Amino acid sequence: MNRRPACEEAETAATAIATGSPLVQIGLPTGTRSTGFEASRRDVLSLMGFSLGALGLGSGCRAPVQHAVPLPAASTEMVPGVPNLYATTCGACSASCGLVVKQRDGRPIKIEGNDASPLTRGGTCAAGQASVLSLYDDARLRGPVWLGNPVSWEEIDRHIKTMLNAGSGDPRAVVLLSQTITSPSALAVLNDFRVAFPSFRHVVYDPMSLAALREANRLAHGAAVVPHFRFDRARVVVGLEADFLGTWLAPVEFARQWSRRRTADGERAFHVQCESGMSVTGSNADLRLAIAPSELGPFAVALLAAVARRVSDDGLAGLRGAGLAPDAPHAAAIDRIADALARHRGEALVVTGSNDVATQLVVAKLNALLGGVGKTVDLEQPSLQRQGDDAQVADLIQQMNRGAVRALIVWGANPVYDHPDGVAFTAALKKVPLTISLADRRDETGAHVRALCPDHHFLESWGDAEPVRGQFSLRQPLIAPLHDTRSGVESLLVWAGRPTDHRTRLRDFWQRELHPRALGAGPFEGFWERSLERGVVEMPQPAVAVHAFAGDWQGAVRDIVTRGGRPPTEAYELALQETVGARDGRHANNPWLQELPDPITRLTWGNVACIAPATAAAQGITTGDVVTLTTEVGKLELPAFVQPGQERRTISVAIGYGRWAAGKAGDGVGGNVFPLVRVENGLRRASAPVTLSKTGRRARLAPAQTHFSMEGRDIVQTMALGQDKHEAEHEHEHEALPNLWRERLHGAHAWGMSIDLDACTGCSACVVACQAENNVPVVGAEQVRKSRIMHWMRIDRYLEGDGEDVISHHQPMMCQHCQHAPCETVCPVLATTTSSEGINQQVYNRCIGTRYCANNCPYKVRRFNWHNFTANDDFPFNMTSPLGRLVLNPDVTVRSRGVMEKCNLCVQRIQLAKNQALLQRRPMADGDVATACQQACPTGAIVFGDLADAQSRVSKLLAGRRAYRVLEDLGTRPNVGYLKKITSKETT
Amino acid sequence: MTERYMVGSFAEPGPLLSAVATLRRAGVAIHDVFAPYPVHGLDQAMGIRRSRLPWVTLLAGLTGLTFALAFQYYTAVFDWPLDVGGKPENSTLAFVPICFELTVLIGGLGTAGAFFLRARLFPGKREQLPVLGVTNNVFAIVTHVPRESNDGDLARRIMLEHGADEIEEREGTS
Amino acid sequence: MSAGDIPITTSPAVAPTDLVQPTRWIEGSPSLHRITTDIAQPMEARPGRGWWICFGIASAALLNLLGMVTYLFAKGIGIWGLNNAVGWAFDITNFVFWIGIGHAGTLISAILLLFRQKWRTSINRSAEAMTIFAVMCAGLFPLIHMGRPWDCFFIFPYFPNQRGPLWVNFRSPLVWDVFAISTYFTISLVFWFMGMIPDLATLRDRAVGGIKKFIFRILSMGWNGSQRTWSRYEIVSLVLAALATPLVLSVHSIVSTDFATSLVPGWHTTIFPPYFVAGAIYSGFGMVLTLLLITRVTMNLQRYITFNHLEAMAKVILLTGSLVGYAYATEFFNAWYSGNVHERFHFINRATGPYAWCFYLMVLCNVLTPQVFWWKRARRSIPVLFVASILINVGMWFERFVIIVVGLHRNFLPSAWGMFYPTVFDIGILIGVFGLFFTLFLLFIRALPMIAMWEIKGVSHD
C-alpha cells in the first residue's frame, strides 16, 4: 500500500522533459538576448526582488514586485520548483479583468482569476486563460523595425522624433489610433503627448463597437457612456442580440452576476434572449426567440409598446400599435416578456448589442420606463470599456486621404484587417508621412507602416486599468521582456520628449492622482504595496452627471417604423457573431484558442456560415457545402453549417478569422467577414443583406462533436424549478445500486467533484485552463477531423428539438474518476489504478498503449497520443517551438507518443496543497485545492473537494437532491457528480 | 558382450502380425518389431504393456495448475495489492483462465519431454535400422538368438512359413 | 482385429468380400512405397511455375508488410485510421481473424483424432501447419497495435521490473490472451512436430547424403520405427490430443472475453465464447478448404485429398456456419429482450447505421453462403467449394470488423461518437499479413511432407 504514491511520483518524474529543454534554449530564438536562460533569469530576479508574502512560505502567497534587491534575498523568493503567484491585470480584451498569474522559475505559466476583484471574483474567460501562450508566440517581433530593417531603439526613436518634431506648428494632425484604453495612467500620458503636439488627436477603435449605445445614452441621459449593467440586480433579463455571457462587453463579470440570480432556490431570474444566431447566452436562456437583425428595432418598439400598455405612463399613447404588426411572429411571446418585465419594475434589465442609435434609444426608454436606470443600468459609475467611436474612425480615414494627418500611431488596433473598409484604410495609410505600429507583431496593419515599435506583452509590462469607474486594477510584470520590446507608454513618453520608465510613471500617477482619493489609505508606500499585492482597488469616483430620460424616443420609434422591418425581398441577412474562441481575431495566432471547440458549433480551426435547418433544406445545403455569401460590398466563400436555433433568414458568421499576417497558426484559418458589412452614417454595422449561393464544392470541417442529440438517454438531467422542493418526500426513491464487492477502504481523502449544469454556461474557460495547467498538446485541424483532439476536459453540447426553437445543454465532461472503473480492470499492465485517495490515476511510463481502457470507458474521456505531438515538426504548435515550450507546467509530465492520458483532478495541485498543509502543520481544509477548471469558472459551476469529509462543499452538493451521476446505471460509481439543470419557463 | 539376433523382413503387415503371434507362442524372445506405421494389434501380439506416460501428464498438469494459482494469488494479494476497478485483491474467478492455460502448457510439454526420454530419442541421434526401408515400406522382426539352443532355426522357420522376404542372422551389442 | 484369432495359414492380405466396403479415403490402393514417393515428390521435384507465381506474389506482399511495419514503428499508430472513438479496428480485427483461422488445424488433428475420424489423415498435417502460421500472423498484431511496442515486455510478468515488484493485471483479458496464445502456439508446435517425426525419418532414409540427410537426421531424432516406440507414440498423441481439444476451445473463448468482459454495447454478451469458437472453426475450415483446393491440384495429390475429404469439410462448414447464423439471431433477440437502451441502439445501428453494408455483407457470406452445402452436388463441386471458402473468409473478417468498430463508434455518450476510415496503412498491413501467411505455407509444402505419410499408410493398408 505504502508504495502506491509511486504512481503520483511517476507523474512528476519526467518534469525535466517539460522544463529542461526549453529553459536552456530560451534565448536562442530571441536574437538580441542570445545569452541563454541564465541571463533572462537574472533579469527576472532583479526585477522581481523579494516579496513580503514569499518570505514566509514561498508558494501560494501573492506578493508585490519591487526593485532590485541583492540576489541572496531574491533567491529566497524564488524557491526552485515552488510557484509564486502575482496579481496583475488581463490585457486580452478591454474588460481588463483582475488576474493572479502563477510563475514558476521566473516564467509565467498559468493565468488565474483574482478572487479579490469585485467585478469577476476570480473568474476568467477562454481568451484570458490562453493569453499566457501569446507571450511565448514565435510571431512576436524581436525588436523595433524601421522600413523593414531591424534597428535599435535609439535609431528608430531618432527617426520618429525628427519626423514628429520637424513639423512643429504643422497644422496636420498627429493621431493615435488605439483600442479602448482602460488604463488611467496611460490616458494621462496622452495628455503629455497632447502638450508636446498640439495637433494631437486620439481616436478609439473597436472591431465590435458600441458607439450607438454611447450615443443613445448621450441623447437620453446627457452622458455618452457605456452603462455598467448589473445583471445581479435583475429578476428579468432581456437580451437583444447581446451575447453578454460569452463575448459582449464584460462577459466574465456578467456571467458571474447572471449566475448569482439563477440559483435553484430563492428568487430565480427569468432570462429571455432574442438573437439571430445561436450564442452562448442564447443557449442558456429560459426563453429564446430567433429574430433577424433587421427585426431587432421593430421588436424593441413592439416590446416597448407592450410594456407601455402595462405600465400606464402618459405620453406613451402614441405608441399603441407601433412596431410589429399584430400578426407578426413572437406577438404572443412579446406579451409574455412584457408581463414579466412589468411585474418586476426596478428589477428588469434590457440590453442590446445593436449598433443602431434608434434601437438603443428605444431600449434606453424601456429601461427608463421599467425603472432600471440607477438600479440595473448604472450610468453614474459607467463602464469604461468598448469606447470605440466609429464616426471618428470614418472621419480619420477621410483626413488621412486629404493629407491632413502627418503622423499616425496605431496601438492595439488592426484596421487593415478588421475595418469594414480595410482596403480604403490601407490606401489612406500611404498618404500619411509617418506611420507607426505598436503591435507585438507585424500584423496586417503593421505590414503597411514605416515603423514597428513592438509593445510588451501585458505579462511583461507595468500598467493599470479602470474597466468600470471607480474599480481600479494594477498590472505588474511577471517576467523580464523576452524580446527587445518596449512598453507602448514608454514609447509615447520618449517621443513626447519626456522619457520616463513605465513603472516610475505609473507609481507617480497613482501617488499624485489616485492616492488622494483613496480615503483612509494611509501613507502612499503602504497603499502602493497593498494595491500591488491585492491587484485591485476600489476608489469611489465622482458620479457622472446624468439626467432622467429625455431622449426623443418617439423620433426613434418613427425612424424604426418608417425604416420598416426586414426588406420584403428574398435576400438573406448576414449577422456578424463574436465567438468565445476567436473573439475579434486579435488572438488568432494562439493555437489553444484556434483548437478550442466553439461551445455552440463545437467546431475548431475555422469559421462557418450558420444556416437554419429549414433554409438549408430548402436550398439543398448540407453541413460542409461551401457557399458564397455576397453583400453589396464584398463576397466570401465559407463552409455552411446547419445550425438549429438559427433564425430562418439570417446567416451568422463568426468574426476573427481569415487573418493573413497573424502568424503560423492563425494565417488563412477561416474567412474574414469584416469586409462584408458597411459603415452607415458613421456607425459600423454588424449585419447586412446578403445573397447565398452554392459553389458545389465541399469543405472538411474540424468538429470536436458531430452528434447533438441525446438519443433519449438521460445524460443531461433536468428538473423543473421548485421540483426539488416537492420531491423532498420522495427522496428515498433514489436507491443506490448494489455493490458486488465489499467497499475498499480509502486513504485520508476521497477527492471528488461536483458540476452544476445549471450554472455552466459553456463559456469554455475551463477547457483552456485545463489545457494550460496540464500541458495538453495542440494537434491541429487534420487530427481534430480524425477526432483525435486531446482536451482532457470537453464541454459536450446536446440539443432538444430542431428548427428555430431548440433547448440546448452544455455538459462539461472529463474523467469521472469511477471507483469501479471499467478502464482499470482491462489494463494489462496496471498502468491505471485507483489511488488511495479515490483518483483514477494514469501512469504514463507504465502505459504501453493498448487503448483497451479507452474502448471500455463509457464516457470516452481518455485521450491517446496517436503521434508524438511534442517537438515534432508535423505538429508545428507551441510544444514544438523552444519559445512556446516555456509555457509548459513543470509539475506535469509531457506525455510521449503512444501513451494514454486523461484528467487526473490536477493531482499536482493536490500534492502542492498537501505539502503546504504539512509545512503549516495543519490538516487540509476544504477549499485548499482548486482544480484549474474550477478556478477558471466564472460562474462557480465546478466545486472540487474531499468526499471523505461530510462537511465539505462538494459532499453537501453531491448529497443534495439535484445530484446525479452520468450513466449511473452502469455501476461505475464515479467520484464526479453533476447537479441537474433547472428548467424554468416562467418568472418566479 | 555381443549378442545374436535374427532379423526377418516382411512386405505386408498381415504376415508380420501372424509371424509375431506364432513366434511368441513358440516362446521365441522377440527383441523388437519395426514398421513404417503403427500396425494395429501388434502391441497385443508382442504383449507390450500400455505406457504409463499419462501419469506424467497428470503430474505435470497439476504442477502447472498449482503454480499458476499460487503465482497469481501471491502477486495480486501479497506482493503489491492495488485497487483495480474496485475489485477485490483476490479476484479468483479472473485467475481461472491462466490456471487452465498453464495446466495445459506444462502438462503437454511434460508429456512430450517424458516421451523423448523414455524412447531415448534426441536430436541428431544416429538411427539404428534393422533393414533398409523400414521407414518406407518394409516390416521387420528382430528376435534374440540364444547361443546354446536351436531357437534360431525355429525362428527362421516360423518367419519363412509366414512369408518373410529374407532372413539374416546378425551379431550386435545390446 | 486382434492377433489372437488369426489362423497362421490364412493370408490376411485378401479382405473378406462379403463385407460392405467402408468409405475409401484413398483412391486406388497405392503401395506403401508409392505413397512415400507421391508425398515426397513436391519436396524433391523442382517447383512448378504455379508455385513460383504464388510465391512471388506472397513474398511481395510480405515485403510490403515489413516496410509498413517499419514505418509504423517510426511514426506511431497515428498513421492508422484509429481515433478517440474507435480505438481498435483493423488491428484487432486481423488478430481475431487469424486466431480463428488457426482453430481448424487443432480441431482436425486433435478432436477428429479422438473421434477416430480416418479422413483427417490426409489433411491434418497441412491444417496444423496452417494453425502454426496463422497464430504467428495473429501474434503480430498485439505487438504492433501497441502505442509503445518497444515496451511490449511490460505485458509479461517479469521480475524485477522498472518499478519494484509491479506485476501484470491478471484481471485483464489481454493478459489472459498472452497466456492462451503462447500456450496454444507451443502445444500446436509440439503436436505438429511429434506428428512429423516418423515422416522426417522416412525422408532421412530417402535422402542420399548431404545437408538434407544431416538436417533430417537432426530433426528425426533417430526414429527407427520400433514398435515399442510406436506404441508409446500413439499414447502420447492421444494425450496431446486430449489436452489440445479443451485448449482450442479455451483459446477463442478467452479471445472473446476481450469483448465479453467489457461493458461496450455489442461486446458485453455472454454468448460470445461459444459463438466465437464456432466462428473460429468455421473460418478455419474455410481457409483449409482454400489451401487444399489449390495444393491438391498444384501438387497432384488428388489421390490423397479426395472428394470425400472435401465433402466432409463442407459438412463441418455447413454446421458451424449455421451455428454462427444462429448466434447472430440470438444477439438481436437479446438486445431487444433486454430492453437496454444502449444495447438496442447498438443493434439498430448495426443494421441501419453507416456500417450497415459490412453487416449485410457478413450475413450474406457467413449465413447464406454455407446453405448451398445442403446439396451434395455443391459439396462435391470444386468451383462452388472454392468460391464458398473465399466468401466465408471474407465474411468472417467482416464479422470481427462489425463487432469491434460498430461497437465502438457509437456508444454511450452521443457527443463522443465518431467514424473509422481505414488508411492505406490499415489496408496495406491487412494484405501484407496474408503475404506472410502464404509465404510460410508455400515454403512449408516445399520443405516438409504436407501429408502424414505414416498415417496414410496406416489408413490405406488396414
Tab-separated table of N, CA and C in Angstrom, chain A residues 695-763:
chain	number	residue	atom	x	y	z
A	695	THR	N	-21.437	26.722	-54.141
A	695	THR	CA	-20.332	26.618	-55.095
A	695	THR	C	-20.238	25.203	-55.642
A	696	GLY	N	-20.902	24.239	-54.980
A	696	GLY	CA	-20.787	22.854	-55.425
A	696	GLY	C	-19.596	22.148	-54.812
A	697	ARG	N	-18.675	22.946	-54.246
A	697	ARG	CA	-17.529	22.315	-53.584
A	697	ARG	C	-17.907	21.952	-52.151
A	698	ARG	N	-17.114	21.081	-51.562
A	698	ARG	CA	-17.323	20.734	-50.164
A	698	ARG	C	-16.054	20.964	-49.384
A	699	ALA	N	-16.222	21.320	-48.114
A	699	ALA	CA	-15.057	21.544	-47.256
A	699	ALA	C	-15.100	20.550	-46.108
A	700	ARG	N	-13.927	20.196	-45.612
A	700	ARG	CA	-13.871	19.278	-44.475
A	700	ARG	C	-13.700	20.103	-43.208
A	701	LEU	N	-14.764	20.129	-42.393
A	701	LEU	CA	-14.701	20.876	-41.141
A	701	LEU	C	-13.897	20.084	-40.117
A	702	ALA	N	-13.570	20.734	-39.028
A	702	ALA	CA	-12.834	20.054	-37.950
A	702	ALA	C	-13.660	20.091	-36.670
A	703	PRO	N	-14.688	19.236	-36.577
A	703	PRO	CA	-15.567	19.279	-35.420
A	703	PRO	C	-15.051	18.419	-34.268
A	704	ALA	N	-15.312	18.894	-33.049
A	704	ALA	CA	-14.971	18.095	-31.866
A	704	ALA	C	-16.161	17.236	-31.454
A	705	GLN	N	-17.316	17.503	-32.049
A	705	GLN	CA	-18.524	16.716	-31.754
A	705	GLN	C	-19.380	16.725	-32.999
A	706	THR	N	-19.926	15.565	-33.347
A	706	THR	CA	-20.681	15.503	-34.604
A	706	THR	C	-22.147	15.176	-34.379
A	707	HIS	N	-22.494	14.709	-33.204
A	707	HIS	CA	-23.876	14.303	-32.965
A	707	HIS	C	-24.418	15.057	-31.754
A	708	PHE	N	-25.560	15.724	-31.908
A	708	PHE	CA	-26.026	16.628	-30.866
A	708	PHE	C	-27.293	16.162	-30.169
A	709	SER	N	-27.791	14.993	-30.543
A	709	SER	CA	-28.997	14.507	-29.871
A	709	SER	C	-28.602	13.537	-28.764
A	710	MET	N	-29.367	13.554	-27.670
A	710	MET	CA	-29.062	12.639	-26.567
A	710	MET	C	-29.637	11.250	-26.819
A	711	GLU	N	-30.344	11.103	-27.948
A	711	GLU	CA	-30.905	9.794	-28.287
A	711	GLU	C	-31.746	9.230	-27.151
A	712	GLY	N	-32.435	10.119	-26.446
A	712	GLY	CA	-33.342	9.668	-25.403
A	712	GLY	C	-32.661	9.092	-24.176
A	713	ARG	N	-31.373	9.300	-24.041
A	713	ARG	CA	-30.667	8.809	-22.844
A	713	ARG	C	-30.585	9.966	-21.847
A	714	ASP	N	-30.789	9.684	-20.566
A	714	ASP	CA	-30.777	10.827	-19.626
A	714	ASP	C	-29.349	11.134	-19.192
A	715	ILE	N	-28.632	11.753	-20.126
A	715	ILE	CA	-27.239	12.122	-19.868
A	715	ILE	C	-27.202	13.468	-19.154
A	716	VAL	N	-27.879	14.450	-19.745
A	716	VAL	CA	-28.081	15.715	-19.040
A	716	VAL	C	-29.460	15.645	-18.415
A	717	GLN	N	-29.529	15.677	-17.087
A	717	GLN	CA	-30.826	15.567	-16.424
A	717	GLN	C	-31.283	16.945	-15.972
A	718	THR	N	-32.569	17.174	-16.098
A	718	THR	CA	-33.116	18.477	-15.719
A	718	THR	C	-34.238	18.276	-14.710
A	719	MET	N	-34.578	19.354	-14.015
A	719	MET	CA	-35.757	19.318	-13.140
A	719	MET	C	-36.418	20.682	-13.196
A	720	ALA	N	-37.739	20.679	-13.140
A	720	ALA	CA	-38.468	21.944	-13.217
A	720	ALA	C	-38.181	22.764	-11.969
A	721	LEU	N	-38.271	24.082	-12.112
A	721	LEU	CA	-37.994	24.957	-10.978
A	721	LEU	C	-38.918	24.605	-9.816
A	722	GLY	N	-38.339	24.466	-8.639
A	722	GLY	CA	-39.148	24.157	-7.467
A	722	GLY	C	-39.406	22.687	-7.294
A	723	GLN	N	-39.120	21.915	-8.335
A	723	GLN	CA	-39.405	20.476	-8.248
A	723	GLN	C	-38.620	19.846	-7.112
A	724	ASP	N	-37.395	20.354	-6.922
A	724	ASP	CA	-36.563	19.742	-5.877
A	724	ASP	C	-37.263	19.863	-4.524
A	725	LYS	N	-38.003	20.944	-4.332
A	725	LYS	CA	-38.687	21.075	-3.046
A	725	LYS	C	-39.803	20.038	-2.953
A	726	HIS	N	-40.603	19.950	-4.018
A	726	HIS	CA	-41.692	18.962	-3.994
A	726	HIS	C	-41.162	17.576	-3.715
A	727	GLU	N	-40.007	17.291	-4.281
A	727	GLU	CA	-39.504	15.923	-4.194
A	727	GLU	C	-38.963	15.569	-2.831
A	728	ALA	N	-39.055	16.516	-1.929
A	728	ALA	CA	-38.447	16.266	-0.617
A	728	ALA	C	-38.865	14.924	-0.046
A	729	GLU	N	-40.156	14.601	-0.181
A	729	GLU	CA	-40.610	13.353	0.459
A	729	GLU	C	-40.250	12.122	-0.358
A	730	HIS	N	-39.972	12.336	-1.661
A	730	HIS	CA	-39.660	11.164	-2.490
A	730	HIS	C	-38.174	10.827	-2.467
A	731	GLU	N	-37.476	11.351	-1.490
A	731	GLU	CA	-36.028	11.201	-1.526
A	731	GLU	C	-35.619	9.734	-1.608
A	732	HIS	N	-36.329	8.899	-0.887
A	732	HIS	CA	-35.914	7.502	-0.806
A	732	HIS	C	-35.976	6.815	-2.176
A	733	GLU	N	-36.771	7.376	-3.095
A	733	GLU	CA	-36.902	6.736	-4.413
A	733	GLU	C	-35.544	6.492	-5.054
A	734	HIS	N	-34.612	7.359	-4.744
A	734	HIS	CA	-33.299	7.279	-5.389
A	734	HIS	C	-32.450	6.248	-4.657
A	735	GLU	N	-32.602	4.982	-5.048
A	735	GLU	CA	-31.866	3.938	-4.305
A	735	GLU	C	-30.517	3.670	-4.952
A	736	ALA	N	-29.594	3.232	-4.115
A	736	ALA	CA	-28.231	3.015	-4.614
A	736	ALA	C	-28.124	1.639	-5.255
A	737	LEU	N	-27.234	1.522	-6.206
A	737	LEU	CA	-27.013	0.231	-6.841
A	737	LEU	C	-26.276	-0.694	-5.883
A	738	PRO	N	-26.575	-1.981	-5.926
A	738	PRO	CA	-25.859	-2.914	-5.041
A	738	PRO	C	-24.398	-3.024	-5.446
A	739	ASN	N	-23.560	-3.329	-4.479
A	739	ASN	CA	-22.139	-3.483	-4.735
A	739	ASN	C	-21.783	-4.961	-4.719
A	740	LEU	N	-21.097	-5.411	-5.755
A	740	LEU	CA	-20.757	-6.832	-5.827
A	740	LEU	C	-19.668	-7.179	-4.821
A	741	TRP	N	-18.826	-6.214	-4.523
A	741	TRP	CA	-17.688	-6.495	-3.648
A	741	TRP	C	-17.770	-5.590	-2.434
A	742	ARG	N	-17.067	-5.963	-1.405
A	742	ARG	CA	-17.055	-5.098	-0.225
A	742	ARG	C	-16.310	-3.817	-0.597
A	743	GLU	N	-16.788	-2.708	-0.042
A	743	GLU	CA	-16.177	-1.411	-0.330
A	743	GLU	C	-14.703	-1.450	0.038
A	744	ARG	N	-13.875	-0.879	-0.789
A	744	ARG	CA	-12.443	-0.806	-0.459
A	744	ARG	C	-12.207	0.408	0.429
A	745	LEU	N	-11.285	0.271	1.329
A	745	LEU	CA	-11.003	1.375	2.251
A	745	LEU	C	-10.216	2.452	1.522
A	746	HIS	N	-10.547	3.707	1.816
A	746	HIS	CA	-9.829	4.821	1.219
A	746	HIS	C	-8.771	5.325	2.172
A	747	GLY	N	-7.889	6.150	1.634
A	747	GLY	CA	-6.898	6.805	2.474
A	747	GLY	C	-7.547	7.965	3.213
A	748	ALA	N	-6.753	8.978	3.480
A	748	ALA	CA	-7.252	10.108	4.261
A	748	ALA	C	-8.345	10.865	3.514
A	749	HIS	N	-8.249	10.865	2.173
A	749	HIS	CA	-9.191	11.675	1.391
A	749	HIS	C	-9.872	10.831	0.320
A	750	ALA	N	-10.970	11.359	-0.174
A	750	ALA	CA	-11.625	10.776	-1.347
A	750	ALA	C	-12.004	11.956	-2.238
A	751	TRP	N	-11.125	12.286	-3.143
A	751	TRP	CA	-11.329	13.501	-3.934
A	751	TRP	C	-12.491	13.325	-4.899
A	752	GLY	N	-13.291	14.351	-4.967
A	752	GLY	CA	-14.436	14.296	-5.871
A	752	GLY	C	-14.771	15.677	-6.386
A	753	MET	N	-15.698	15.715	-7.307
A	753	MET	CA	-16.038	16.986	-7.945
A	753	MET	C	-17.530	17.038	-8.226
A	754	SER	N	-18.069	18.242	-8.108
A	754	SER	CA	-19.477	18.444	-8.434
A	754	SER	C	-19.575	19.507	-9.518
A	755	ILE	N	-20.365	19.235	-10.532
A	755	ILE	CA	-20.502	20.173	-11.645
A	755	ILE	C	-21.966	20.560	-11.777
A	756	ASP	N	-22.236	21.848	-11.622
A	756	ASP	CA	-23.610	22.344	-11.627
A	756	ASP	C	-24.013	22.663	-13.066
A	757	LEU	N	-24.827	21.803	-13.652
A	757	LEU	CA	-25.228	22.008	-15.046
A	757	LEU	C	-26.115	23.233	-15.192
A	758	ASP	N	-26.659	23.706	-14.080
A	758	ASP	CA	-27.498	24.896	-14.162
A	758	ASP	C	-26.642	26.152	-14.242
A	759	ALA	N	-25.471	26.091	-13.627
A	759	ALA	CA	-24.607	27.278	-13.622
A	759	ALA	C	-23.699	27.305	-14.841
A	760	CYS	N	-23.412	26.159	-15.404
A	760	CYS	CA	-22.467	26.117	-16.531
A	760	CYS	C	-23.074	26.787	-17.752
A	761	THR	N	-22.356	27.765	-18.293
A	761	THR	CA	-22.851	28.445	-19.493
A	761	THR	C	-22.190	27.902	-20.750
A	762	GLY	N	-21.154	27.079	-20.601
A	762	GLY	CA	-20.438	26.563	-21.768
A	762	GLY	C	-19.375	27.509	-22.279
A	763	CYS	N	-18.983	28.476	-21.461
A	763	CYS	CA	-18.054	29.521	-21.938
A	763	CYS	C	-16.683	28.978	-22.295
